[in-house]
PDB file of C-alpha atoms in Angstrom:
ATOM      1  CA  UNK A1488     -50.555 -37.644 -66.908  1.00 47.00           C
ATOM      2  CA  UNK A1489     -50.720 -34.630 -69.420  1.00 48.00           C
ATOM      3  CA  UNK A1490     -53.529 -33.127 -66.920  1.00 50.00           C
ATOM      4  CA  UNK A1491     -51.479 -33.788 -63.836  1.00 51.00           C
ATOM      5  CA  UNK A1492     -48.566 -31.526 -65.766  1.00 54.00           C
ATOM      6  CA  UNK A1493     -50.708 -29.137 -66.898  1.00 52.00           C
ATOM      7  CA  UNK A1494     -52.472 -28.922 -62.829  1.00 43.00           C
ATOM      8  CA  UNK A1495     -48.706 -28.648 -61.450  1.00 50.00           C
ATOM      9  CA  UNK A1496     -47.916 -26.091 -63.942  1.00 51.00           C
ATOM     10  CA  UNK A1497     -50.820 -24.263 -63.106  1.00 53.00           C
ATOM     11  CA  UNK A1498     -50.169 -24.893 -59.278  1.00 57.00           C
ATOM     12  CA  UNK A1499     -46.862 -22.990 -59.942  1.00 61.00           C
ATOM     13  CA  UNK A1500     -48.395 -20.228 -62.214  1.00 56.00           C
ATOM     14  CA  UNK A1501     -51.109 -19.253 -58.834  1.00 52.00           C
ATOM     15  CA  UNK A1502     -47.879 -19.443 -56.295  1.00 56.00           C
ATOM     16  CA  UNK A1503     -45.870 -17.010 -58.389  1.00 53.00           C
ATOM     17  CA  UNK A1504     -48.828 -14.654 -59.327  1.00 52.00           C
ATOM     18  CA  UNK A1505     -49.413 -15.037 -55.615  1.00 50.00           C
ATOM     19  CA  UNK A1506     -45.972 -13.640 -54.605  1.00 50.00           C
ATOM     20  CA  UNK A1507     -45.882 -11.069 -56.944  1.00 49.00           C
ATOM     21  CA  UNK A1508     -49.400  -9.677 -56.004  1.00 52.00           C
ATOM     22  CA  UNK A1509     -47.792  -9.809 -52.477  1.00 48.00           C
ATOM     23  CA  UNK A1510     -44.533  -7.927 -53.653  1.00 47.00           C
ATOM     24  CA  UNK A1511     -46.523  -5.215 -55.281  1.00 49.00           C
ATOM     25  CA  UNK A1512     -48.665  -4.994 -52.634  1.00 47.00           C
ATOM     26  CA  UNK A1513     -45.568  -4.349 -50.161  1.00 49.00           C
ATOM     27  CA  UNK A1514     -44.272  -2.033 -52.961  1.00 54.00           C
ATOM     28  CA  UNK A1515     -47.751  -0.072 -52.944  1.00 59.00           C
ATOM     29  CA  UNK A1516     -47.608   0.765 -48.919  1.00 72.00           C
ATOM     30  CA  UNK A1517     -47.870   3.987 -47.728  1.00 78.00           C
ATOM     31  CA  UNK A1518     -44.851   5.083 -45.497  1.00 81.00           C
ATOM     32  CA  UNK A1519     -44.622   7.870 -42.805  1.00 89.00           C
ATOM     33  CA  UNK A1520     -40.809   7.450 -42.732  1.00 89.00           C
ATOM     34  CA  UNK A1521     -37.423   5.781 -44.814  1.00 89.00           C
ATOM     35  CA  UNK A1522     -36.657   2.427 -43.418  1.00 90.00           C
ATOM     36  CA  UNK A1523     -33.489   2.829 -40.783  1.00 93.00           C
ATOM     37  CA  UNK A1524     -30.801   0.970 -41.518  1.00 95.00           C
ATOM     38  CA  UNK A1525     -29.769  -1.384 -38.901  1.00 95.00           C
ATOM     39  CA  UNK A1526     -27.384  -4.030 -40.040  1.00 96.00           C
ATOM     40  CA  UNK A1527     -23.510  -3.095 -39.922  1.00 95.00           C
ATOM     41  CA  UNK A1528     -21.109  -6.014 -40.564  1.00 97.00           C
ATOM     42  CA  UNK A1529     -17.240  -5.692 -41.053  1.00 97.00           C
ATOM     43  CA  UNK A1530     -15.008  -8.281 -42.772  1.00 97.00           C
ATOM     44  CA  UNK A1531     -11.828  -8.244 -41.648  1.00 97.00           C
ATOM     45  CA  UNK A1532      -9.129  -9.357 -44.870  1.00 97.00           C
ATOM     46  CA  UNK A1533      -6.263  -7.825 -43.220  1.00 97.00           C
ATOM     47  CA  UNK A1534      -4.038  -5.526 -40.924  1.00 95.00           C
ATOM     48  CA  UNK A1535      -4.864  -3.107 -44.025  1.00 97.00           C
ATOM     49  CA  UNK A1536      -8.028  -3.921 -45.550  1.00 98.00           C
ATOM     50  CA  UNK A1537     -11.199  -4.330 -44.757  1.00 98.00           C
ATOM     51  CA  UNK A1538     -15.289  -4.746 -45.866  1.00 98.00           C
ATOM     52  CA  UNK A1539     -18.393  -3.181 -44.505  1.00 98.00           C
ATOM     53  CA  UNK A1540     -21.493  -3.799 -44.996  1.00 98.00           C
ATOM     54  CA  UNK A1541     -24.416  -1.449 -44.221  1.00 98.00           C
ATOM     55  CA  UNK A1542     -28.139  -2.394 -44.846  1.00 97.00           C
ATOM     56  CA  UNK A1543     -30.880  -1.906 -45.230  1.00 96.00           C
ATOM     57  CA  UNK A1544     -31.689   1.198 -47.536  1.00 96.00           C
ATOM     58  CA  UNK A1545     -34.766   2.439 -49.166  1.00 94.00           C
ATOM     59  CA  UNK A1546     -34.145   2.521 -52.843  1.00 92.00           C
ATOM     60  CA  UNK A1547     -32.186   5.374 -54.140  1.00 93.00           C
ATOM     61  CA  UNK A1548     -30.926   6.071 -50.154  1.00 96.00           C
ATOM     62  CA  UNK A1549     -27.068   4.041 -50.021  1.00 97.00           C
ATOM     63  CA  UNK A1550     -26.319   5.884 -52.872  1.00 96.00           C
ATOM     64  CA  UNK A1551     -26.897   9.428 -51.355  1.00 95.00           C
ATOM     65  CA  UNK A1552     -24.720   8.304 -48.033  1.00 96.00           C
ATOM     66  CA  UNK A1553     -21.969   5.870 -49.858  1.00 97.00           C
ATOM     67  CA  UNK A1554     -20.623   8.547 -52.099  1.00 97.00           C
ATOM     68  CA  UNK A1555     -20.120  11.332 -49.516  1.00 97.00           C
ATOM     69  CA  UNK A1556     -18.225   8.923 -46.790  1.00 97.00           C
ATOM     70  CA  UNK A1557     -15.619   7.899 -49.859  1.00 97.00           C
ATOM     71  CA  UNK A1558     -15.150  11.243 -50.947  1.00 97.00           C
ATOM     72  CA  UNK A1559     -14.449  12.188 -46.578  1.00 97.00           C
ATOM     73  CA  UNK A1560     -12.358   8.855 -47.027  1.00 97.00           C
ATOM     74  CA  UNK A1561     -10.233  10.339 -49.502  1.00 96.00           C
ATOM     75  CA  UNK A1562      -9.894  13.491 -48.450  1.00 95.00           C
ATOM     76  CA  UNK A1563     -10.234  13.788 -44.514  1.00 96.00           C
ATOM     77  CA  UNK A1564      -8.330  10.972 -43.701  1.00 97.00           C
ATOM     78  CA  UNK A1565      -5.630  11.934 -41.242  1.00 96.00           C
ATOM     79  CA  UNK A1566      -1.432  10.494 -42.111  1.00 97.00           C
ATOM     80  CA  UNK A1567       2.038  11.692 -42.387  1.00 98.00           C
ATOM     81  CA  UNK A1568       4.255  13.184 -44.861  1.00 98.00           C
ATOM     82  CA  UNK A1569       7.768  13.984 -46.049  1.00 98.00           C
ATOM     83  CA  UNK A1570       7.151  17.819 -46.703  1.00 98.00           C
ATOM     84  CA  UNK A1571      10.574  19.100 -47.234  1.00 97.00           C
ATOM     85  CA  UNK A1572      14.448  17.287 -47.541  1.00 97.00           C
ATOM     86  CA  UNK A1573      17.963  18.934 -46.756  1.00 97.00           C
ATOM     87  CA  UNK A1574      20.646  16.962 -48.191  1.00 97.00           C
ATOM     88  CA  UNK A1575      24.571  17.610 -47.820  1.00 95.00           C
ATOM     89  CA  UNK A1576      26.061  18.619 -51.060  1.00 91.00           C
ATOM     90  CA  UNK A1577      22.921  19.060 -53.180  1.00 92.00           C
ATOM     91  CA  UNK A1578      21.566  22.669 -53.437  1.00 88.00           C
ATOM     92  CA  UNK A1579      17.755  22.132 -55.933  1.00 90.00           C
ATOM     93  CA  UNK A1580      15.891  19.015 -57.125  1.00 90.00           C
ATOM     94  CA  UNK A1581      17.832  19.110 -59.818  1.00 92.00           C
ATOM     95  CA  UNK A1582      21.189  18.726 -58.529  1.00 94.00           C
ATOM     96  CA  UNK A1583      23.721  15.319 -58.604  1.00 94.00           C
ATOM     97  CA  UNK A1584      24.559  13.945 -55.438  1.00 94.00           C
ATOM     98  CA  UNK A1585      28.613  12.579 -55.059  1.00 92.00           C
ATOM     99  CA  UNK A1586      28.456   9.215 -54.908  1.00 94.00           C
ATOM    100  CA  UNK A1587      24.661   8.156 -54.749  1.00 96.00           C
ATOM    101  CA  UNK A1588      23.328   6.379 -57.627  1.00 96.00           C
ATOM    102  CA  UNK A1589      20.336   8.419 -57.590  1.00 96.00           C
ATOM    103  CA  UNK A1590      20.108  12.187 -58.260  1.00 96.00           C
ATOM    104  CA  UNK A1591      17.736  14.210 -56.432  1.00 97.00           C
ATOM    105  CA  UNK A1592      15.057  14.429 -58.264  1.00 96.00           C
ATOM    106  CA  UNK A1593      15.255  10.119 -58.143  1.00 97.00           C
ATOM    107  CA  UNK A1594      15.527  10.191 -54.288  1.00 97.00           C
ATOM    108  CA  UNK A1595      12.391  12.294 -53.978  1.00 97.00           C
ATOM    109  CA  UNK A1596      10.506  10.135 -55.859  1.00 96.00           C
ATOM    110  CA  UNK A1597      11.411   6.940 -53.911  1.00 97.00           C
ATOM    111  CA  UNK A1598      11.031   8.851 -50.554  1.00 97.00           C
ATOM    112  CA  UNK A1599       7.184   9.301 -52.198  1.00 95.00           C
ATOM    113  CA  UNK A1600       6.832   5.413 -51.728  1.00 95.00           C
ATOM    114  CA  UNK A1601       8.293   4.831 -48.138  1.00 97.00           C
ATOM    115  CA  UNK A1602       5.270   5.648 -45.898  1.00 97.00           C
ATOM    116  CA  UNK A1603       6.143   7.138 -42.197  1.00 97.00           C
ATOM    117  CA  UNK A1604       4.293   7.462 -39.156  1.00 97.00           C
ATOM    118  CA  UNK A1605       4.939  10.190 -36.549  1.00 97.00           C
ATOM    119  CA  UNK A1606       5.114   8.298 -32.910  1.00 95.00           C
ATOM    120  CA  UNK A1607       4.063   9.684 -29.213  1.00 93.00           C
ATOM    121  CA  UNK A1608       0.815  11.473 -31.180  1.00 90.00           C
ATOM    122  CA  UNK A1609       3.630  14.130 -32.338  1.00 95.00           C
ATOM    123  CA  UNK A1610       2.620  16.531 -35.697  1.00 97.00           C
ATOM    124  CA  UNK A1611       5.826  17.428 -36.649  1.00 97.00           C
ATOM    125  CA  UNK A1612       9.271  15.726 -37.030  1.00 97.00           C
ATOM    126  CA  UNK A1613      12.406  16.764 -38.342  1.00 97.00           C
ATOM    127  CA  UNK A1614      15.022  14.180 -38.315  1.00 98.00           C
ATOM    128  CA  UNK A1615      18.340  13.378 -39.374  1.00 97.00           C
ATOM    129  CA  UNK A1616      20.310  10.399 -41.773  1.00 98.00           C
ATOM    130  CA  UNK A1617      23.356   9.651 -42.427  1.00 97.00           C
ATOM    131  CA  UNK A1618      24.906   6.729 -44.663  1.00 97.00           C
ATOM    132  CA  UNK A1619      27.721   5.698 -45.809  1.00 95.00           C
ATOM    133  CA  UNK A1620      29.952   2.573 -47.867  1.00 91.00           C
ATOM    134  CA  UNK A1621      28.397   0.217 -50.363  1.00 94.00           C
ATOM    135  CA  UNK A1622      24.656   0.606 -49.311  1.00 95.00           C
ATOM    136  CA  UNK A1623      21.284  -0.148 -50.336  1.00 97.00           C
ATOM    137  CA  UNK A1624      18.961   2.084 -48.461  1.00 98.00           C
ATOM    138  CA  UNK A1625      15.130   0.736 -47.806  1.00 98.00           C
ATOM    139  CA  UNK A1626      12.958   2.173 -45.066  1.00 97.00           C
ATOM    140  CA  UNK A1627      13.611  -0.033 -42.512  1.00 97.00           C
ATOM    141  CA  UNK A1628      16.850   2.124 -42.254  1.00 98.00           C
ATOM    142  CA  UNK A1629      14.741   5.479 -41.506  1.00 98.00           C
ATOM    143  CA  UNK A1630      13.012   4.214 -38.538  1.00 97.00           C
ATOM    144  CA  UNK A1631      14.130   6.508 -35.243  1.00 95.00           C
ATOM    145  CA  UNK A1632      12.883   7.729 -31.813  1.00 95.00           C
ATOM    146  CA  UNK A1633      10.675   9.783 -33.271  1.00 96.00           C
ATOM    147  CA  UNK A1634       9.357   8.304 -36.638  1.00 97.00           C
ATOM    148  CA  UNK A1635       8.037   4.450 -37.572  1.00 97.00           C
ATOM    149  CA  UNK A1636       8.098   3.368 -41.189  1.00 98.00           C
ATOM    150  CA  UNK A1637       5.366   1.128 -41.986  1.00 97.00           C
ATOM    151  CA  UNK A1638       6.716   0.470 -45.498  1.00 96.00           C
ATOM    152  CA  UNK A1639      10.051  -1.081 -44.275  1.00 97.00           C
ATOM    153  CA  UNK A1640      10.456  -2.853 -47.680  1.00 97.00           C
ATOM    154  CA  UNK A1641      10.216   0.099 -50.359  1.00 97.00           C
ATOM    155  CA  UNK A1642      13.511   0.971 -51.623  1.00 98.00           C
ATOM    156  CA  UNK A1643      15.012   4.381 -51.287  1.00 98.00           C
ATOM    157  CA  UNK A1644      18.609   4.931 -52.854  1.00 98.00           C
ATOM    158  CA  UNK A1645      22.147   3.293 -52.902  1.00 97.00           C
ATOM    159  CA  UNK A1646      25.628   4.622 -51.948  1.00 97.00           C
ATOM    160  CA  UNK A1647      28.553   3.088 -53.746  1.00 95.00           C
ATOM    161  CA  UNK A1648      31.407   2.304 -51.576  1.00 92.00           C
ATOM    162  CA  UNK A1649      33.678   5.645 -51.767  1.00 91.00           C
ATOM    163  CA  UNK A1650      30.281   7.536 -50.986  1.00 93.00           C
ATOM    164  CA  UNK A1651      27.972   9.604 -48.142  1.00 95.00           C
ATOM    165  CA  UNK A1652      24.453  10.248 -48.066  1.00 97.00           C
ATOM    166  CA  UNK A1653      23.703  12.748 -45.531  1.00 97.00           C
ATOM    167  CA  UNK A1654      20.123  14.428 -45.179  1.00 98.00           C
ATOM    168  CA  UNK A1655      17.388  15.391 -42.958  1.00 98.00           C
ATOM    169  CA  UNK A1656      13.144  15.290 -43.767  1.00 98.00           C
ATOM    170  CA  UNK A1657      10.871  17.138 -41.807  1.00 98.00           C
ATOM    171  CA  UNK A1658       7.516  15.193 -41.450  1.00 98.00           C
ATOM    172  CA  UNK A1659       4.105  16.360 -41.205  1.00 98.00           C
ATOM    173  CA  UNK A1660       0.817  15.290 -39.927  1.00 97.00           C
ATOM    174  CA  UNK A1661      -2.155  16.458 -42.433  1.00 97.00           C
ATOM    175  CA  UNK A1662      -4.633  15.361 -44.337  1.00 96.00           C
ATOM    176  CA  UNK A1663      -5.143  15.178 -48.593  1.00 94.00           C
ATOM    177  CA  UNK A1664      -2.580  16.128 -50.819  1.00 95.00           C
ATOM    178  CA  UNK A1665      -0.361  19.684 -50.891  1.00 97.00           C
ATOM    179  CA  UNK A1666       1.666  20.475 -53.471  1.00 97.00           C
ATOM    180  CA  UNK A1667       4.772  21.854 -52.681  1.00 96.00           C
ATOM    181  CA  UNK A1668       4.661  25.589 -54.537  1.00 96.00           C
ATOM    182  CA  UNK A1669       2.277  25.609 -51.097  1.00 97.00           C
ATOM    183  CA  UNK A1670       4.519  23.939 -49.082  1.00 97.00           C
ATOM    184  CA  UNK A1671       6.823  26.226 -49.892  1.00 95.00           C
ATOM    185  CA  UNK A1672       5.685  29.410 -48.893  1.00 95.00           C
ATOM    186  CA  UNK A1673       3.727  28.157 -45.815  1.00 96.00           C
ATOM    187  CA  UNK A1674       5.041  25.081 -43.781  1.00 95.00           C
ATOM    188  CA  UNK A1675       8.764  25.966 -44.867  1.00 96.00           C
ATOM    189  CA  UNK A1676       8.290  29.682 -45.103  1.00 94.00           C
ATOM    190  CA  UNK A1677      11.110  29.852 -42.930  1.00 93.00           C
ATOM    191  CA  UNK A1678      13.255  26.677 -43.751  1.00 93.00           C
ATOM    192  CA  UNK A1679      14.502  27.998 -46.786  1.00 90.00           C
ATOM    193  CA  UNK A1680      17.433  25.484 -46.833  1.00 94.00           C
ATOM    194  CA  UNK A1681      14.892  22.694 -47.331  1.00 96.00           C
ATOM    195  CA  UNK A1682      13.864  21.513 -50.598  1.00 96.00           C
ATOM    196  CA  UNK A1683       9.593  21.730 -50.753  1.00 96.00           C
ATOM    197  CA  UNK A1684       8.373  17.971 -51.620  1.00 97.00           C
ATOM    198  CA  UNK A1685       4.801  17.511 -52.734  1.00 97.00           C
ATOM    199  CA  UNK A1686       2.388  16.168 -49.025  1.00 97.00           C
ATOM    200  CA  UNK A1687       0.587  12.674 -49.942  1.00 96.00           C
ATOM    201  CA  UNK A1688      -1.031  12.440 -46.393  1.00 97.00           C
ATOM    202  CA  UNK A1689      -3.912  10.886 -47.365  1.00 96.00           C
ATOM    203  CA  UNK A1690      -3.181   6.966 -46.132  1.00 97.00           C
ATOM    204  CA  UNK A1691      -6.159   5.666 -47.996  1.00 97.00           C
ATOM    205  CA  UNK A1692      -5.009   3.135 -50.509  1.00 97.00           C
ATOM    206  CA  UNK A1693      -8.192   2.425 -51.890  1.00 97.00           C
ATOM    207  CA  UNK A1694     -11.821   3.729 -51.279  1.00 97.00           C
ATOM    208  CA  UNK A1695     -14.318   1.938 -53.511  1.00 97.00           C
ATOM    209  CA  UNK A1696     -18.293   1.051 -52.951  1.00 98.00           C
ATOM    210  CA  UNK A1697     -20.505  -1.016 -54.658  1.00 98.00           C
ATOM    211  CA  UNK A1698     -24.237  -1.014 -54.136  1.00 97.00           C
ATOM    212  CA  UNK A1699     -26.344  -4.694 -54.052  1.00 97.00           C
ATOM    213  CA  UNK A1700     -30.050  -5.315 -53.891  1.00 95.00           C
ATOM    214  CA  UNK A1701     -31.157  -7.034 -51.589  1.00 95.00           C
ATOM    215  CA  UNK A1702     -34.463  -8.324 -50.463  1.00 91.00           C
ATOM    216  CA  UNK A1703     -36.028  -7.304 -46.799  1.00 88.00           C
ATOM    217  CA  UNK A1704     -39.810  -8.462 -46.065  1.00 82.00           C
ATOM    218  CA  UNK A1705     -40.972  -9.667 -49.734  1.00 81.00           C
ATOM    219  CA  UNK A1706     -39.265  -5.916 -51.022  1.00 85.00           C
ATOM    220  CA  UNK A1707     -36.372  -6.878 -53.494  1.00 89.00           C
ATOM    221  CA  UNK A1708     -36.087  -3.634 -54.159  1.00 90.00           C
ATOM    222  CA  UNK A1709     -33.925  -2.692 -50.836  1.00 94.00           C
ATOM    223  CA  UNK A1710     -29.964  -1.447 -51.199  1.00 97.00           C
ATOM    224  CA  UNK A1711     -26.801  -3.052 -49.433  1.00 98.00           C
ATOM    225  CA  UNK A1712     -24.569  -0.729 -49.515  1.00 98.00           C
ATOM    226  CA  UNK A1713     -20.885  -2.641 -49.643  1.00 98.00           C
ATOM    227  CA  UNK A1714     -17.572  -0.562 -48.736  1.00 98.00           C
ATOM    228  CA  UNK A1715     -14.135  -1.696 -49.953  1.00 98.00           C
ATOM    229  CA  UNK A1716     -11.208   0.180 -48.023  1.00 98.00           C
ATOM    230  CA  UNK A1717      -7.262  -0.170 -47.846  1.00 98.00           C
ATOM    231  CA  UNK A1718      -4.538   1.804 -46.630  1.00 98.00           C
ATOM    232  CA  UNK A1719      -1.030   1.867 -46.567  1.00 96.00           C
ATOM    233  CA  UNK A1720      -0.709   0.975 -43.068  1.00 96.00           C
ATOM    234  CA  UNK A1721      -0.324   4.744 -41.112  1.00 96.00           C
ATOM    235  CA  UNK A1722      -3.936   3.373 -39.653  1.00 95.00           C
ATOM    236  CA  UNK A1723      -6.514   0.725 -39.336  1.00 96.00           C
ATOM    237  CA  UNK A1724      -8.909   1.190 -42.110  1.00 97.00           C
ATOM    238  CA  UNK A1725     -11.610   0.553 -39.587  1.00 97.00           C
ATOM    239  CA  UNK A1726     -10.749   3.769 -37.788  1.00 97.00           C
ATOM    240  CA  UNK A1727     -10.178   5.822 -40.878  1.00 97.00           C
ATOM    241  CA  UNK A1728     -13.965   4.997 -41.639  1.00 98.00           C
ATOM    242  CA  UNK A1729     -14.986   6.162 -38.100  1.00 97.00           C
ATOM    243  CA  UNK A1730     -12.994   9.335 -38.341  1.00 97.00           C
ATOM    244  CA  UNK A1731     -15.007   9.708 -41.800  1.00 97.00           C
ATOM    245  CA  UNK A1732     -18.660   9.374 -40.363  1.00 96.00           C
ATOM    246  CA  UNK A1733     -17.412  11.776 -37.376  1.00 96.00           C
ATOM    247  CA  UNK A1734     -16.046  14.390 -40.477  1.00 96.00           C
ATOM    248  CA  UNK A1735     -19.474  14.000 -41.971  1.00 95.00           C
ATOM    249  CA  UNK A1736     -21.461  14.353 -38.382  1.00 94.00           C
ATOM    250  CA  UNK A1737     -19.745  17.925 -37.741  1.00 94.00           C
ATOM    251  CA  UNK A1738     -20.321  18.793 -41.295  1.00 93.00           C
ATOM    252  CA  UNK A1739     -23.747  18.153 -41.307  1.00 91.00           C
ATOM    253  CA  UNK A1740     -23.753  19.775 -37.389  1.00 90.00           C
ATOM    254  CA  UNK A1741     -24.327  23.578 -38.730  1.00 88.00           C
ATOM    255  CA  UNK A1742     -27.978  22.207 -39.992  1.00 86.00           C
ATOM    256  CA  UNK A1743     -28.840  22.188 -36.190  1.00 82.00           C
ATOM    257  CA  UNK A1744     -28.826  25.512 -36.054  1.00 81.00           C
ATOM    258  CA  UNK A1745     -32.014  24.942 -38.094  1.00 81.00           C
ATOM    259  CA  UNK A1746     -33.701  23.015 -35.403  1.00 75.00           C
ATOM    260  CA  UNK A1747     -32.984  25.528 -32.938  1.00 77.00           C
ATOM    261  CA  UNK A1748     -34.467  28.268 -34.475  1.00 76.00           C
ATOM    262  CA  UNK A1749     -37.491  26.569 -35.426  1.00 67.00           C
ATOM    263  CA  UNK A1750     -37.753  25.590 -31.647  1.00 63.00           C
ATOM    264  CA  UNK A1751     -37.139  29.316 -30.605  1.00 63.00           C
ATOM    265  CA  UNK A1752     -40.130  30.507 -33.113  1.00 61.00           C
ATOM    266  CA  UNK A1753     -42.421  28.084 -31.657  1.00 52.00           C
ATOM    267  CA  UNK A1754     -41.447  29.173 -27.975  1.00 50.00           C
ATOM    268  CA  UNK A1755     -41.943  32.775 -28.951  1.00 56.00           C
ATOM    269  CA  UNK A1756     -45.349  32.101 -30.779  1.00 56.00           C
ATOM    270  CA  UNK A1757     -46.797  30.432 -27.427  1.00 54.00           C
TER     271      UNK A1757
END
């Protein structure tokens, strides 16, 4: 019994020495070329998030393309804006507003929150509000013609019952963030009855990677490269991701130009 133990053992020993001869050896190859990724997969988890999956990557390789798409993610990423409020009776951001719980500076910071969307593929909106009574105002109440709020939920102010709250956003489509010393003295360069407001267009919510090995013909040393993205429901993440890799394609487009002169030397030697 104690030799047919010791045999098995040994059995086991050979099959693993085996496989990793066979690992180094596929390790060892000699490559013309970086394997092409070919696998894309998408996991749907909702309306507003989603998972991708891109493999297979040499080693080192889904690090050098994950990083660039999450930093287009973040900051190419087209949505909409509150860039500037009016409001009747309140002249700075500073200012008290007659009977409206919240001061200005308060209602600017809730606007922040509620999360628009310009309709009919329109880049700029200016539009109107006007509430009064005993009122709690949420963004369901701004939707209109000419805007959709697709944070219906997120609170805004409240009137009290003797008061008015009348006041009119303009809304932009852009991309990134602009603060609003910039705003100020170039989107309402000639509004100068608005108050500026700081331009979160970015919609991305979140924009994380991670990267997994993974093992492709006896090489565990392959990458998986495994996107995380959410947004705050201005658009799909799914599309958000396209317009990223279509960012990054006319980015790296000028390196053509490369090509093209090589091609013209070679013509011009012959």
């Amino acid at each position: 019994l104690a030799n047919q133990d010791n045999f098995k053992k040994g059995g086991r020993y050979f099959k693993l020495l085996f496989y990793l001869n066979a690992v180094t050896f596929e390790l060892r190859k000699i490559k013309i070329a970086p394997l092409i990724p070919n696998k894309f997969e998408i996991e749907e988890i909702s309306d507003t998030e989603i998972k991708i999956n891109v493999y297979p990557f040499e080693t080192g390789f889904a690090i050098t393309f994950a990083h660039p798409i999450k930093r287009l993610l973040m900051s190419s990423s087209i949505g909409y804006s509150p860039i500037g409020i009016k409001i009747k009776n309140a002249a700075h951001e500073f200012d008290n507003i007659p009977g409206v719980l919240e001061d200005v500076a308060n209602l600017i910071i809730n606007l922040k929150n509620i999360r628009f969307k310009l309709k009919d593929s329109n880049e700029r909106a200016e539009v109107s509000y006007s509430f009064s009574g005993n009122k709690a105002i949420c963004g369901a109440d701004l939707e209109s013609d000419e805007v959709e709020v697709v944070t219906p939920k997120n609170y805004l102010a409240t009137v009290n019952e003797d008061g008015e709250l009348e006041f009119s956003l303009i809304i932009r489509k852009g991309i990134g963030y602009v603060p609003s010393e910039d705003i100020r003295v170039t989107a309402l360069k000639k509004e100068k009855d608005f108050i500026p407001m700081d331009g979160y267009f970015t919609p991305i919510t979140k924009a994380d990677y991670k990267i997994e090995n993974i093992t492709i013909e006896d090489n565990p040393n392959m990458e998986k490269i495994v996107f995380h993205i959410a947004t705050d429901g201005q658009t799909t993440p799914k599309d958000l991701f396209i317009n990223s890799l279509k960012v990054m394609e006319s980015q790296l487009s000028v390196f053509k130009e490369i090509y093209n002169q090589v091609d013209s030397n070679l013509l011009s030697d012959e």
